[in-house]
Amino acid sequence: MRVLHTSDWHIGRTLYGRKRYEEFEAFLTWLAETIQQNRIDALLVAGDVFDTSAPSNRAQELYYRFLCRVAASSCRHVIVVAGNHDSPSFLNAPKELLKALDVHVVGSSTESPEDEVLVLRNEHDAPELIVCAVPYLSDRDIRVAEAGESVEDKERKLIDGIRTHYAAVAALAEQKREELGADIPIVGTGHLFTAGGQTVDGDGVRELYVGSLAHVTAGIFPACFNYLALGHLHVPQKVNGSETIRYSGSPLPMGFGEAKQQKSVCQVAFDQMEGHSTAASVQLIDVPVFQKLERVKGDWDGISSRILELSATGSPNGSGVWLEVIYDGTEVIGDLRERLEAAISGTQMEILRIKNNRIIDRVLGQIHEEETLVDLNVDDVFERCLAVHDVPEEQRPELLRAYQETVSSLYEDDVQAE
């Protein structure tokens, strides 16, 4: 049996104001073709299908057209779980209709592990795979807040809640496998941040929980999983060196910091011999570049030379090149934008962002070197506000944690729910 693991599509995401629907459509077309060519039996999407909890009509159209296309292919099953960017109620709304297409959607956790344990059957109605379809577990799903509890108590409850949830669905999966009397693989999903996970600046990956223990260790995952398909981190990677616990990563670069990354999806093969399943073997399938991104950084000579090189080579698919230009030469150039527009005139290049560090230094008086508001996250801004208003140092940690909990709850609000 062949399973394809992907995640973090973020359909509808923009890049410095530019819509990227053509890229998303090209990726989904490629993915559908790859599923057919590689004779994939089951597709796992490990969260963050959409970039926001209220996706546009165009984003929804791309999603549903893709599901219909895959349902008509040789792929027998599609499993979609929600990520922290998704609206659980929006994903769940058509789940009964999609089930008729063998598309299984799990938008949120419930009190019953039964809702997340799926027994998938082949064309002969024989069980072939058990999926523990665990979605993003929000703080409110796994932890009951109590008055007077310490930060350490909150963090411990979070980790215990995640561990307990996975243990429950895994136990049910093993029970079902025993009842079926078939040694079929068990695959788990998850949308979370594991300890030691790699990220890239500017990739938009949010901290999921408040506290230092929010990055779970690989040890909390049950040993019965033959493969664990994770989402949330955009860099393709193994967890703790394991071949069978992986982040597929985002299929498109979410920002210029990911521009040089080779994006991929994971093909997982389960071979059965004499009724016994063997260990999963994993192969990465490279995702093509649908829109070339390039970060050009340096002094004027370096930037102009690189732009000249790019104009000569162009983009492999003729879509042009989107540029982020960071000028950090010693000379102050007041007309940098005009020079850059002249340099790309007549080419297929487009500049989406210009950062002139020398002008920034001049305006800010180098109080905060090479820093603008776009470089700060919401926690940084709050901490600056505490400093500006002379809040005593000893009060700041607790105020910051309270602020982080407020921001986290706002992110988790499901705008599509009643």
mmCIF file of C-alpha atoms in Angstrom, residues 11-338:
data_model
loop_
_atom_site.group_PDB
_atom_site.id
_atom_site.type_symbol
_atom_site.label_atom_id
_atom_site.label_comp_id
_atom_site.label_asym_id
_atom_site.label_seq_id
_atom_site.Cartn_x
_atom_site.Cartn_y
_atom_site.Cartn_z
ATOM 1 C CA ILE A 11 -4.347 27.992 0.241
ATOM 2 C CA GLY A 12 -5.145 31.698 -0.020
ATOM 3 C CA ARG A 13 -1.899 32.957 1.493
ATOM 4 C CA THR A 14 -0.521 36.153 -0.026
ATOM 5 C CA LEU A 15 3.062 37.359 -0.239
ATOM 6 C CA TYR A 16 3.495 41.074 0.420
ATOM 7 C CA GLY A 17 0.041 41.691 -1.029
ATOM 8 C CA ARG A 18 0.395 39.452 -4.089
ATOM 9 C CA LYS A 19 -2.233 36.741 -4.504
ATOM 10 C CA ARG A 20 -0.848 33.285 -5.291
ATOM 11 C CA TYR A 21 -3.847 31.348 -6.560
ATOM 12 C CA GLU A 22 -2.051 30.349 -9.778
ATOM 13 C CA GLU A 23 0.698 28.734 -7.683
ATOM 14 C CA PHE A 24 -1.780 26.856 -5.493
ATOM 15 C CA GLU A 25 -3.677 25.644 -8.549
ATOM 16 C CA ALA A 26 -0.453 24.497 -10.237
ATOM 17 C CA PHE A 27 0.590 22.603 -7.109
ATOM 18 C CA LEU A 28 -2.779 20.867 -6.686
ATOM 19 C CA THR A 29 -2.773 19.892 -10.373
ATOM 20 C CA TRP A 30 0.735 18.476 -9.971
ATOM 21 C CA LEU A 31 -0.280 16.655 -6.777
ATOM 22 C CA ALA A 32 -3.294 15.024 -8.441
ATOM 23 C CA GLU A 33 -1.094 13.895 -11.344
ATOM 24 C CA THR A 34 1.561 12.571 -8.939
ATOM 25 C CA ILE A 35 -1.059 10.583 -7.026
ATOM 26 C CA GLN A 36 -2.197 8.970 -10.275
ATOM 27 C CA GLN A 37 1.291 8.323 -11.667
ATOM 28 C CA ASN A 38 2.600 6.794 -8.424
ATOM 29 C CA ARG A 39 -0.538 4.735 -7.832
ATOM 30 C CA ILE A 40 -1.125 6.269 -4.403
ATOM 31 C CA ASP A 41 -3.806 4.485 -2.360
ATOM 32 C CA ALA A 42 -4.302 7.050 0.423
ATOM 33 C CA LEU A 43 -3.562 10.755 0.769
ATOM 34 C CA LEU A 44 -2.915 12.281 4.212
ATOM 35 C CA VAL A 45 -3.160 16.067 4.619
ATOM 36 C CA ALA A 46 -1.779 16.972 8.059
ATOM 37 C CA GLY A 47 -3.393 20.352 8.637
ATOM 38 C CA ASP A 48 -3.354 23.985 7.519
ATOM 39 C CA VAL A 49 -5.257 23.355 4.310
ATOM 40 C CA PHE A 50 -6.162 27.042 4.217
ATOM 41 C CA ASP A 51 -4.244 30.075 5.419
ATOM 42 C CA THR A 52 -7.172 31.600 7.296
ATOM 43 C CA SER A 53 -10.270 30.338 9.077
ATOM 44 C CA ALA A 54 -12.437 32.199 6.536
ATOM 45 C CA PRO A 55 -11.038 31.134 3.135
ATOM 46 C CA SER A 56 -12.080 32.984 -0.011
ATOM 47 C CA ASN A 57 -14.397 31.490 -2.625
ATOM 48 C CA ARG A 58 -11.407 30.970 -4.937
ATOM 49 C CA ALA A 59 -9.505 29.084 -2.221
ATOM 50 C CA GLN A 60 -12.530 26.879 -1.538
ATOM 51 C CA GLU A 61 -12.976 26.176 -5.238
ATOM 52 C CA LEU A 62 -9.364 24.975 -5.566
ATOM 53 C CA TYR A 63 -9.787 22.683 -2.543
ATOM 54 C CA TYR A 64 -13.053 21.062 -3.600
ATOM 55 C CA ARG A 65 -12.051 20.673 -7.258
ATOM 56 C CA PHE A 66 -8.892 18.899 -6.127
ATOM 57 C CA LEU A 67 -10.825 16.535 -3.842
ATOM 58 C CA CYS A 68 -13.238 15.662 -6.660
ATOM 59 C CA ARG A 69 -10.357 14.981 -9.025
ATOM 60 C CA VAL A 70 -8.568 12.712 -6.556
ATOM 61 C CA ALA A 71 -11.799 10.906 -5.678
ATOM 62 C CA ALA A 72 -12.153 9.985 -9.367
ATOM 63 C CA SER A 73 -8.578 8.655 -9.508
ATOM 64 C CA SER A 74 -7.093 5.357 -8.349
ATOM 65 C CA CYS A 75 -6.560 6.856 -4.872
ATOM 66 C CA ARG A 76 -9.009 5.089 -2.562
ATOM 67 C CA HIS A 77 -8.894 7.359 0.481
ATOM 68 C CA VAL A 78 -8.220 10.992 1.387
ATOM 69 C CA ILE A 79 -7.779 11.969 5.051
ATOM 70 C CA VAL A 80 -7.771 15.665 5.954
ATOM 71 C CA VAL A 81 -7.167 16.950 9.488
ATOM 72 C CA ALA A 82 -7.363 20.563 10.593
ATOM 73 C CA GLY A 83 -4.340 22.682 11.481
ATOM 74 C CA ASN A 84 -4.168 25.747 13.690
ATOM 75 C CA HIS A 85 -4.898 28.035 10.718
ATOM 76 C CA ASP A 86 -8.048 26.116 9.730
ATOM 77 C CA SER A 87 -11.612 26.585 10.918
ATOM 78 C CA PRO A 88 -12.715 23.237 12.409
ATOM 79 C CA SER A 89 -16.392 23.929 11.723
ATOM 80 C CA PHE A 90 -15.703 25.008 8.128
ATOM 81 C CA LEU A 91 -13.728 21.846 7.359
ATOM 82 C CA ASN A 92 -16.302 19.670 9.123
ATOM 83 C CA ALA A 93 -19.384 21.207 7.470
ATOM 84 C CA PRO A 94 -19.361 19.007 4.313
ATOM 85 C CA LYS A 95 -17.768 15.948 5.965
ATOM 86 C CA GLU A 96 -20.812 13.658 5.477
ATOM 87 C CA LEU A 97 -21.029 14.576 1.795
ATOM 88 C CA LEU A 98 -17.273 14.138 1.329
ATOM 89 C CA LYS A 99 -17.416 10.762 3.058
ATOM 90 C CA ALA A 100 -19.369 9.493 0.030
ATOM 91 C CA LEU A 101 -16.215 10.257 -1.984
ATOM 92 C CA ASP A 102 -14.035 8.421 0.569
ATOM 93 C CA VAL A 103 -12.728 11.764 1.806
ATOM 94 C CA HIS A 104 -12.508 11.677 5.615
ATOM 95 C CA VAL A 105 -12.323 15.037 7.399
ATOM 96 C CA VAL A 106 -11.470 15.550 11.083
ATOM 97 C CA GLY A 107 -11.779 19.235 11.934
ATOM 98 C CA SER A 108 -11.467 19.021 15.697
ATOM 99 C CA SER A 109 -11.006 16.573 18.534
ATOM 100 C CA THR A 110 -14.025 15.267 20.419
ATOM 101 C CA GLU A 111 -14.559 13.396 23.672
ATOM 102 C CA SER A 112 -14.746 10.115 21.745
ATOM 103 C CA PRO A 113 -11.539 8.638 20.265
ATOM 104 C CA GLU A 114 -13.807 6.733 17.839
ATOM 105 C CA ASP A 115 -14.188 9.904 15.774
ATOM 106 C CA GLU A 116 -10.458 9.975 15.026
ATOM 107 C CA VAL A 117 -9.762 6.273 14.408
ATOM 108 C CA LEU A 118 -10.518 5.317 10.799
ATOM 109 C CA VAL A 119 -10.396 1.795 9.407
ATOM 110 C CA LEU A 120 -9.789 2.068 5.667
ATOM 111 C CA ARG A 121 -10.770 -0.771 3.354
ATOM 112 C CA ASN A 122 -9.634 -1.752 -0.124
ATOM 113 C CA GLU A 123 -11.742 -2.444 -3.218
ATOM 114 C CA HIS A 124 -12.517 -5.936 -1.892
ATOM 115 C CA ASP A 125 -13.793 -4.467 1.417
ATOM 116 C CA ALA A 126 -10.825 -5.907 3.289
ATOM 117 C CA PRO A 127 -9.199 -3.654 5.937
ATOM 118 C CA GLU A 128 -5.863 -2.279 4.701
ATOM 119 C CA LEU A 129 -4.945 0.649 6.956
ATOM 120 C CA ILE A 130 -5.908 2.204 10.295
ATOM 121 C CA VAL A 131 -5.458 5.965 10.566
ATOM 122 C CA CYS A 132 -5.400 7.831 13.867
ATOM 123 C CA ALA A 133 -6.511 11.129 12.347
ATOM 124 C CA VAL A 134 -5.539 13.519 15.134
ATOM 125 C CA PRO A 135 -6.062 17.211 14.232
ATOM 126 C CA TYR A 136 -4.501 20.265 15.842
ATOM 127 C CA LEU A 137 -5.222 20.006 19.561
ATOM 128 C CA SER A 138 -5.984 23.463 20.883
ATOM 129 C CA ASP A 139 -5.315 24.494 24.460
ATOM 130 C CA ARG A 140 -9.026 24.460 25.274
ATOM 131 C CA ASP A 141 -9.343 20.921 23.852
ATOM 132 C CA ILE A 142 -6.757 19.354 26.135
ATOM 133 C CA ARG A 143 -6.478 21.509 29.247
ATOM 134 C CA VAL A 144 -9.018 22.679 31.816
ATOM 135 C CA ALA A 145 -7.984 26.024 33.277
ATOM 136 C CA GLU A 146 -8.102 26.368 37.042
ATOM 137 C CA ALA A 147 -7.858 29.464 39.169
ATOM 138 C CA GLY A 148 -4.518 29.991 40.834
ATOM 139 C CA GLU A 149 -2.559 27.444 38.834
ATOM 140 C CA SER A 150 1.065 28.288 38.061
ATOM 141 C CA VAL A 151 2.668 28.570 34.648
ATOM 142 C CA GLU A 152 4.405 25.254 35.308
ATOM 143 C CA ASP A 153 1.021 23.646 36.053
ATOM 144 C CA LYS A 154 -0.373 24.924 32.766
ATOM 145 C CA GLU A 155 2.601 23.629 30.796
ATOM 146 C CA ARG A 156 2.464 20.225 32.467
ATOM 147 C CA LYS A 157 -1.265 19.936 31.750
ATOM 148 C CA LEU A 158 -0.684 20.759 28.088
ATOM 149 C CA ILE A 159 1.888 18.030 27.605
ATOM 150 C CA ASP A 160 -0.122 15.535 29.655
ATOM 151 C CA GLY A 161 -3.226 16.381 27.620
ATOM 152 C CA ILE A 162 -1.471 15.765 24.303
ATOM 153 C CA ARG A 163 0.085 12.517 25.546
ATOM 154 C CA THR A 164 -3.232 11.260 26.936
ATOM 155 C CA HIS A 165 -5.068 12.069 23.721
ATOM 156 C CA TYR A 166 -2.592 10.171 21.545
ATOM 157 C CA ALA A 167 -2.555 7.243 23.958
ATOM 158 C CA ALA A 168 -6.350 6.957 23.785
ATOM 159 C CA VAL A 169 -6.612 6.932 19.990
ATOM 160 C CA ALA A 170 -3.630 4.565 19.678
ATOM 161 C CA ALA A 171 -5.145 2.119 22.168
ATOM 162 C CA LEU A 172 -8.408 2.096 20.236
ATOM 163 C CA ALA A 173 -6.527 1.582 16.959
ATOM 164 C CA GLU A 174 -4.684 -1.424 18.396
ATOM 165 C CA GLN A 175 -7.957 -2.809 19.725
ATOM 166 C CA LYS A 176 -9.569 -2.502 16.293
ATOM 167 C CA ARG A 177 -6.596 -4.172 14.630
ATOM 168 C CA GLU A 178 -6.826 -7.068 17.065
ATOM 169 C CA GLU A 179 -10.568 -7.429 16.446
ATOM 170 C CA LEU A 180 -9.997 -7.441 12.692
ATOM 171 C CA GLY A 181 -7.394 -10.180 13.036
ATOM 172 C CA ALA A 182 -5.234 -8.555 10.376
ATOM 173 C CA ASP A 183 -1.713 -7.236 10.817
ATOM 174 C CA ILE A 184 -2.346 -3.946 9.029
ATOM 175 C CA PRO A 185 -0.331 -0.733 9.512
ATOM 176 C CA ILE A 186 -1.391 2.028 11.885
ATOM 177 C CA VAL A 187 -0.640 5.569 10.763
ATOM 178 C CA GLY A 188 -1.008 8.646 12.960
ATOM 179 C CA THR A 189 -1.315 12.326 12.110
ATOM 180 C CA GLY A 190 -0.577 15.446 14.104
ATOM 181 C CA HIS A 191 -0.315 19.200 13.799
ATOM 182 C CA LEU A 192 2.077 20.452 16.466
ATOM 183 C CA PHE A 193 5.606 21.662 17.209
ATOM 184 C CA THR A 194 8.098 18.998 18.273
ATOM 185 C CA ALA A 195 11.213 19.818 20.272
ATOM 186 C CA GLY A 196 14.211 20.619 18.079
ATOM 187 C CA GLY A 197 12.072 21.295 15.011
ATOM 188 C CA GLN A 198 13.575 23.547 12.332
ATOM 189 C CA THR A 199 11.859 26.755 11.243
ATOM 190 C CA VAL A 200 12.784 29.642 8.952
ATOM 191 C CA ASP A 201 12.471 33.348 9.780
ATOM 192 C CA GLY A 202 9.382 34.865 8.222
ATOM 193 C CA ASP A 203 7.642 31.550 7.492
ATOM 194 C CA GLY A 204 4.555 32.499 9.502
ATOM 195 C CA VAL A 205 4.751 29.450 11.802
ATOM 196 C CA ARG A 206 2.979 30.448 15.006
ATOM 197 C CA GLU A 207 3.773 29.291 18.495
ATOM 198 C CA LEU A 208 0.845 27.028 19.335
ATOM 199 C CA TYR A 209 0.833 27.194 23.113
ATOM 200 C CA VAL A 210 2.091 29.531 25.794
ATOM 201 C CA GLY A 211 5.137 28.252 27.621
ATOM 202 C CA SER A 212 8.528 26.677 27.061
ATOM 203 C CA LEU A 213 7.221 23.088 27.170
ATOM 204 C CA ALA A 214 4.875 23.625 24.222
ATOM 205 C CA HIS A 215 7.375 21.851 21.954
ATOM 206 C CA VAL A 216 6.565 18.203 22.606
ATOM 207 C CA THR A 217 9.164 15.442 22.455
ATOM 208 C CA ALA A 218 8.937 12.428 20.167
ATOM 209 C CA GLY A 219 8.537 10.271 23.282
ATOM 210 C CA ILE A 220 4.881 11.247 23.719
ATOM 211 C CA PHE A 221 3.876 9.439 20.512
ATOM 212 C CA PRO A 222 2.704 5.805 20.848
ATOM 213 C CA ALA A 223 5.067 3.091 19.637
ATOM 214 C CA CYS A 224 2.318 1.346 17.650
ATOM 215 C CA PHE A 225 2.407 3.977 14.891
ATOM 216 C CA ASN A 226 4.094 2.530 11.812
ATOM 217 C CA TYR A 227 4.283 6.073 10.455
ATOM 218 C CA LEU A 228 3.445 9.501 11.917
ATOM 219 C CA ALA A 229 2.494 12.239 9.434
ATOM 220 C CA LEU A 230 3.055 15.657 10.981
ATOM 221 C CA GLY A 231 2.196 19.179 9.924
ATOM 222 C CA HIS A 232 2.863 22.738 11.171
ATOM 223 C CA LEU A 233 6.593 23.158 10.444
ATOM 224 C CA HIS A 234 7.351 24.230 6.881
ATOM 225 C CA VAL A 235 10.831 22.723 6.605
ATOM 226 C CA PRO A 236 10.744 19.056 5.485
ATOM 227 C CA GLN A 237 12.393 17.098 8.310
ATOM 228 C CA LYS A 238 12.593 13.963 10.416
ATOM 229 C CA VAL A 239 11.750 14.100 14.112
ATOM 230 C CA ASN A 240 14.579 12.978 16.361
ATOM 231 C CA GLY A 241 16.242 11.276 13.374
ATOM 232 C CA SER A 242 13.327 8.878 12.855
ATOM 233 C CA GLU A 243 12.574 7.771 9.293
ATOM 234 C CA THR A 244 8.930 7.233 10.170
ATOM 235 C CA ILE A 245 8.109 10.410 12.145
ATOM 236 C CA ARG A 246 8.239 13.276 9.688
ATOM 237 C CA TYR A 247 7.107 16.733 8.735
ATOM 238 C CA SER A 248 6.381 16.844 5.020
ATOM 239 C CA GLY A 249 6.844 20.627 5.110
ATOM 240 C CA SER A 250 4.887 23.161 3.092
ATOM 241 C CA PRO A 251 4.768 22.436 -0.673
ATOM 242 C CA LEU A 252 5.220 26.119 -1.568
ATOM 243 C CA PRO A 253 7.700 28.550 -0.012
ATOM 244 C CA MET A 254 5.682 30.673 2.391
ATOM 245 C CA GLY A 255 8.186 33.520 2.211
ATOM 246 C CA PHE A 256 11.514 34.542 0.726
ATOM 247 C CA GLY A 257 13.336 32.842 3.590
ATOM 248 C CA GLU A 258 12.178 29.492 2.152
ATOM 249 C CA ALA A 259 13.054 30.383 -1.446
ATOM 250 C CA LYS A 260 16.105 28.097 -1.674
ATOM 251 C CA GLN A 261 14.428 25.154 0.076
ATOM 252 C CA GLN A 262 13.673 22.012 -1.904
ATOM 253 C CA LYS A 263 10.018 21.352 -1.161
ATOM 254 C CA SER A 264 8.703 17.793 -1.149
ATOM 255 C CA VAL A 265 5.931 15.368 -0.215
ATOM 256 C CA CYS A 266 6.461 11.993 1.487
ATOM 257 C CA GLN A 267 5.551 8.731 -0.224
ATOM 258 C CA VAL A 268 5.206 5.966 2.363
ATOM 259 C CA ALA A 269 5.096 2.337 1.224
ATOM 260 C CA PHE A 270 3.811 -0.569 3.344
ATOM 261 C CA ASP A 271 4.664 -3.931 1.831
ATOM 262 C CA GLN A 272 2.898 -7.002 3.154
ATOM 263 C CA MET A 273 4.358 -10.493 2.999
ATOM 264 C CA GLU A 274 2.341 -13.520 4.099
ATOM 265 C CA GLY A 275 -0.161 -11.294 5.853
ATOM 266 C CA HIS A 276 2.409 -9.465 7.957
ATOM 267 C CA SER A 277 3.087 -5.754 7.410
ATOM 268 C CA THR A 278 6.695 -4.699 7.212
ATOM 269 C CA ALA A 279 8.207 -1.415 8.324
ATOM 270 C CA ALA A 280 7.305 1.651 6.330
ATOM 271 C CA SER A 281 9.736 2.814 3.669
ATOM 272 C CA VAL A 282 9.731 6.531 2.905
ATOM 273 C CA GLN A 283 10.677 8.283 -0.323
ATOM 274 C CA LEU A 284 10.631 12.042 -0.829
ATOM 275 C CA ILE A 285 9.072 13.344 -4.045
ATOM 276 C CA ASP A 286 10.355 16.794 -4.973
ATOM 277 C CA VAL A 287 7.745 19.483 -5.650
ATOM 278 C CA PRO A 288 8.515 21.626 -8.716
ATOM 279 C CA VAL A 289 8.973 25.389 -8.430
ATOM 280 C CA PHE A 290 5.823 27.063 -9.737
ATOM 281 C CA GLN A 291 6.852 30.645 -8.964
ATOM 282 C CA LYS A 292 10.519 31.518 -8.545
ATOM 283 C CA LEU A 293 11.344 33.641 -5.496
ATOM 284 C CA GLU A 294 14.717 35.276 -4.966
ATOM 285 C CA ARG A 295 16.136 37.269 -2.057
ATOM 286 C CA VAL A 296 18.824 39.652 -3.316
ATOM 287 C CA LYS A 297 20.996 41.156 -0.586
ATOM 288 C CA GLY A 298 24.161 43.260 -0.561
ATOM 289 C CA ASP A 299 25.558 46.592 -1.691
ATOM 290 C CA TRP A 300 24.466 48.236 -4.952
ATOM 291 C CA ASP A 301 27.100 46.521 -7.094
ATOM 292 C CA GLY A 302 26.171 43.105 -5.733
ATOM 293 C CA ILE A 303 22.440 43.686 -6.127
ATOM 294 C CA SER A 304 22.672 45.055 -9.676
ATOM 295 C CA SER A 305 24.974 42.187 -10.731
ATOM 296 C CA ARG A 306 22.574 39.570 -9.359
ATOM 297 C CA ILE A 307 19.598 41.202 -11.082
ATOM 298 C CA LEU A 308 21.553 41.104 -14.347
ATOM 299 C CA GLU A 309 22.257 37.387 -13.860
ATOM 300 C CA LEU A 310 18.603 36.672 -13.133
ATOM 301 C CA SER A 311 17.441 38.578 -16.201
ATOM 302 C CA ALA A 312 19.748 36.403 -18.324
ATOM 303 C CA THR A 313 18.611 33.082 -16.831
ATOM 304 C CA GLY A 314 14.945 33.882 -16.252
ATOM 305 C CA SER A 315 12.474 31.472 -14.683
ATOM 306 C CA PRO A 316 12.291 27.800 -15.713
ATOM 307 C CA ASN A 317 8.528 27.891 -16.341
ATOM 308 C CA GLY A 318 8.375 31.392 -17.803
ATOM 309 C CA SER A 319 6.407 32.787 -14.852
ATOM 310 C CA GLY A 320 8.981 35.433 -14.048
ATOM 311 C CA VAL A 321 10.812 36.040 -10.780
ATOM 312 C CA TRP A 322 9.533 37.729 -7.633
ATOM 313 C CA LEU A 323 12.263 39.597 -5.767
ATOM 314 C CA GLU A 324 12.905 40.743 -2.226
ATOM 315 C CA VAL A 325 15.748 43.260 -2.216
ATOM 316 C CA ILE A 326 17.699 44.024 0.963
ATOM 317 C CA TYR A 327 20.229 46.814 0.580
ATOM 318 C CA ASP A 328 22.935 46.900 3.235
ATOM 319 C CA GLY A 329 25.756 48.784 1.540
ATOM 320 C CA THR A 330 27.634 51.575 3.310
ATOM 321 C CA GLU A 331 26.491 54.269 0.861
ATOM 322 C CA VAL A 332 23.148 55.912 1.605
ATOM 323 C CA ILE A 333 21.023 55.624 -1.559
ATOM 324 C CA GLY A 334 17.917 57.778 -1.414
ATOM 325 C CA ASP A 335 16.615 56.747 -4.841
ATOM 326 C CA LEU A 336 17.041 52.985 -4.375
ATOM 327 C CA ARG A 337 13.554 52.140 -5.606
ATOM 328 C CA GLU A 338 13.989 54.169 -8.783
#
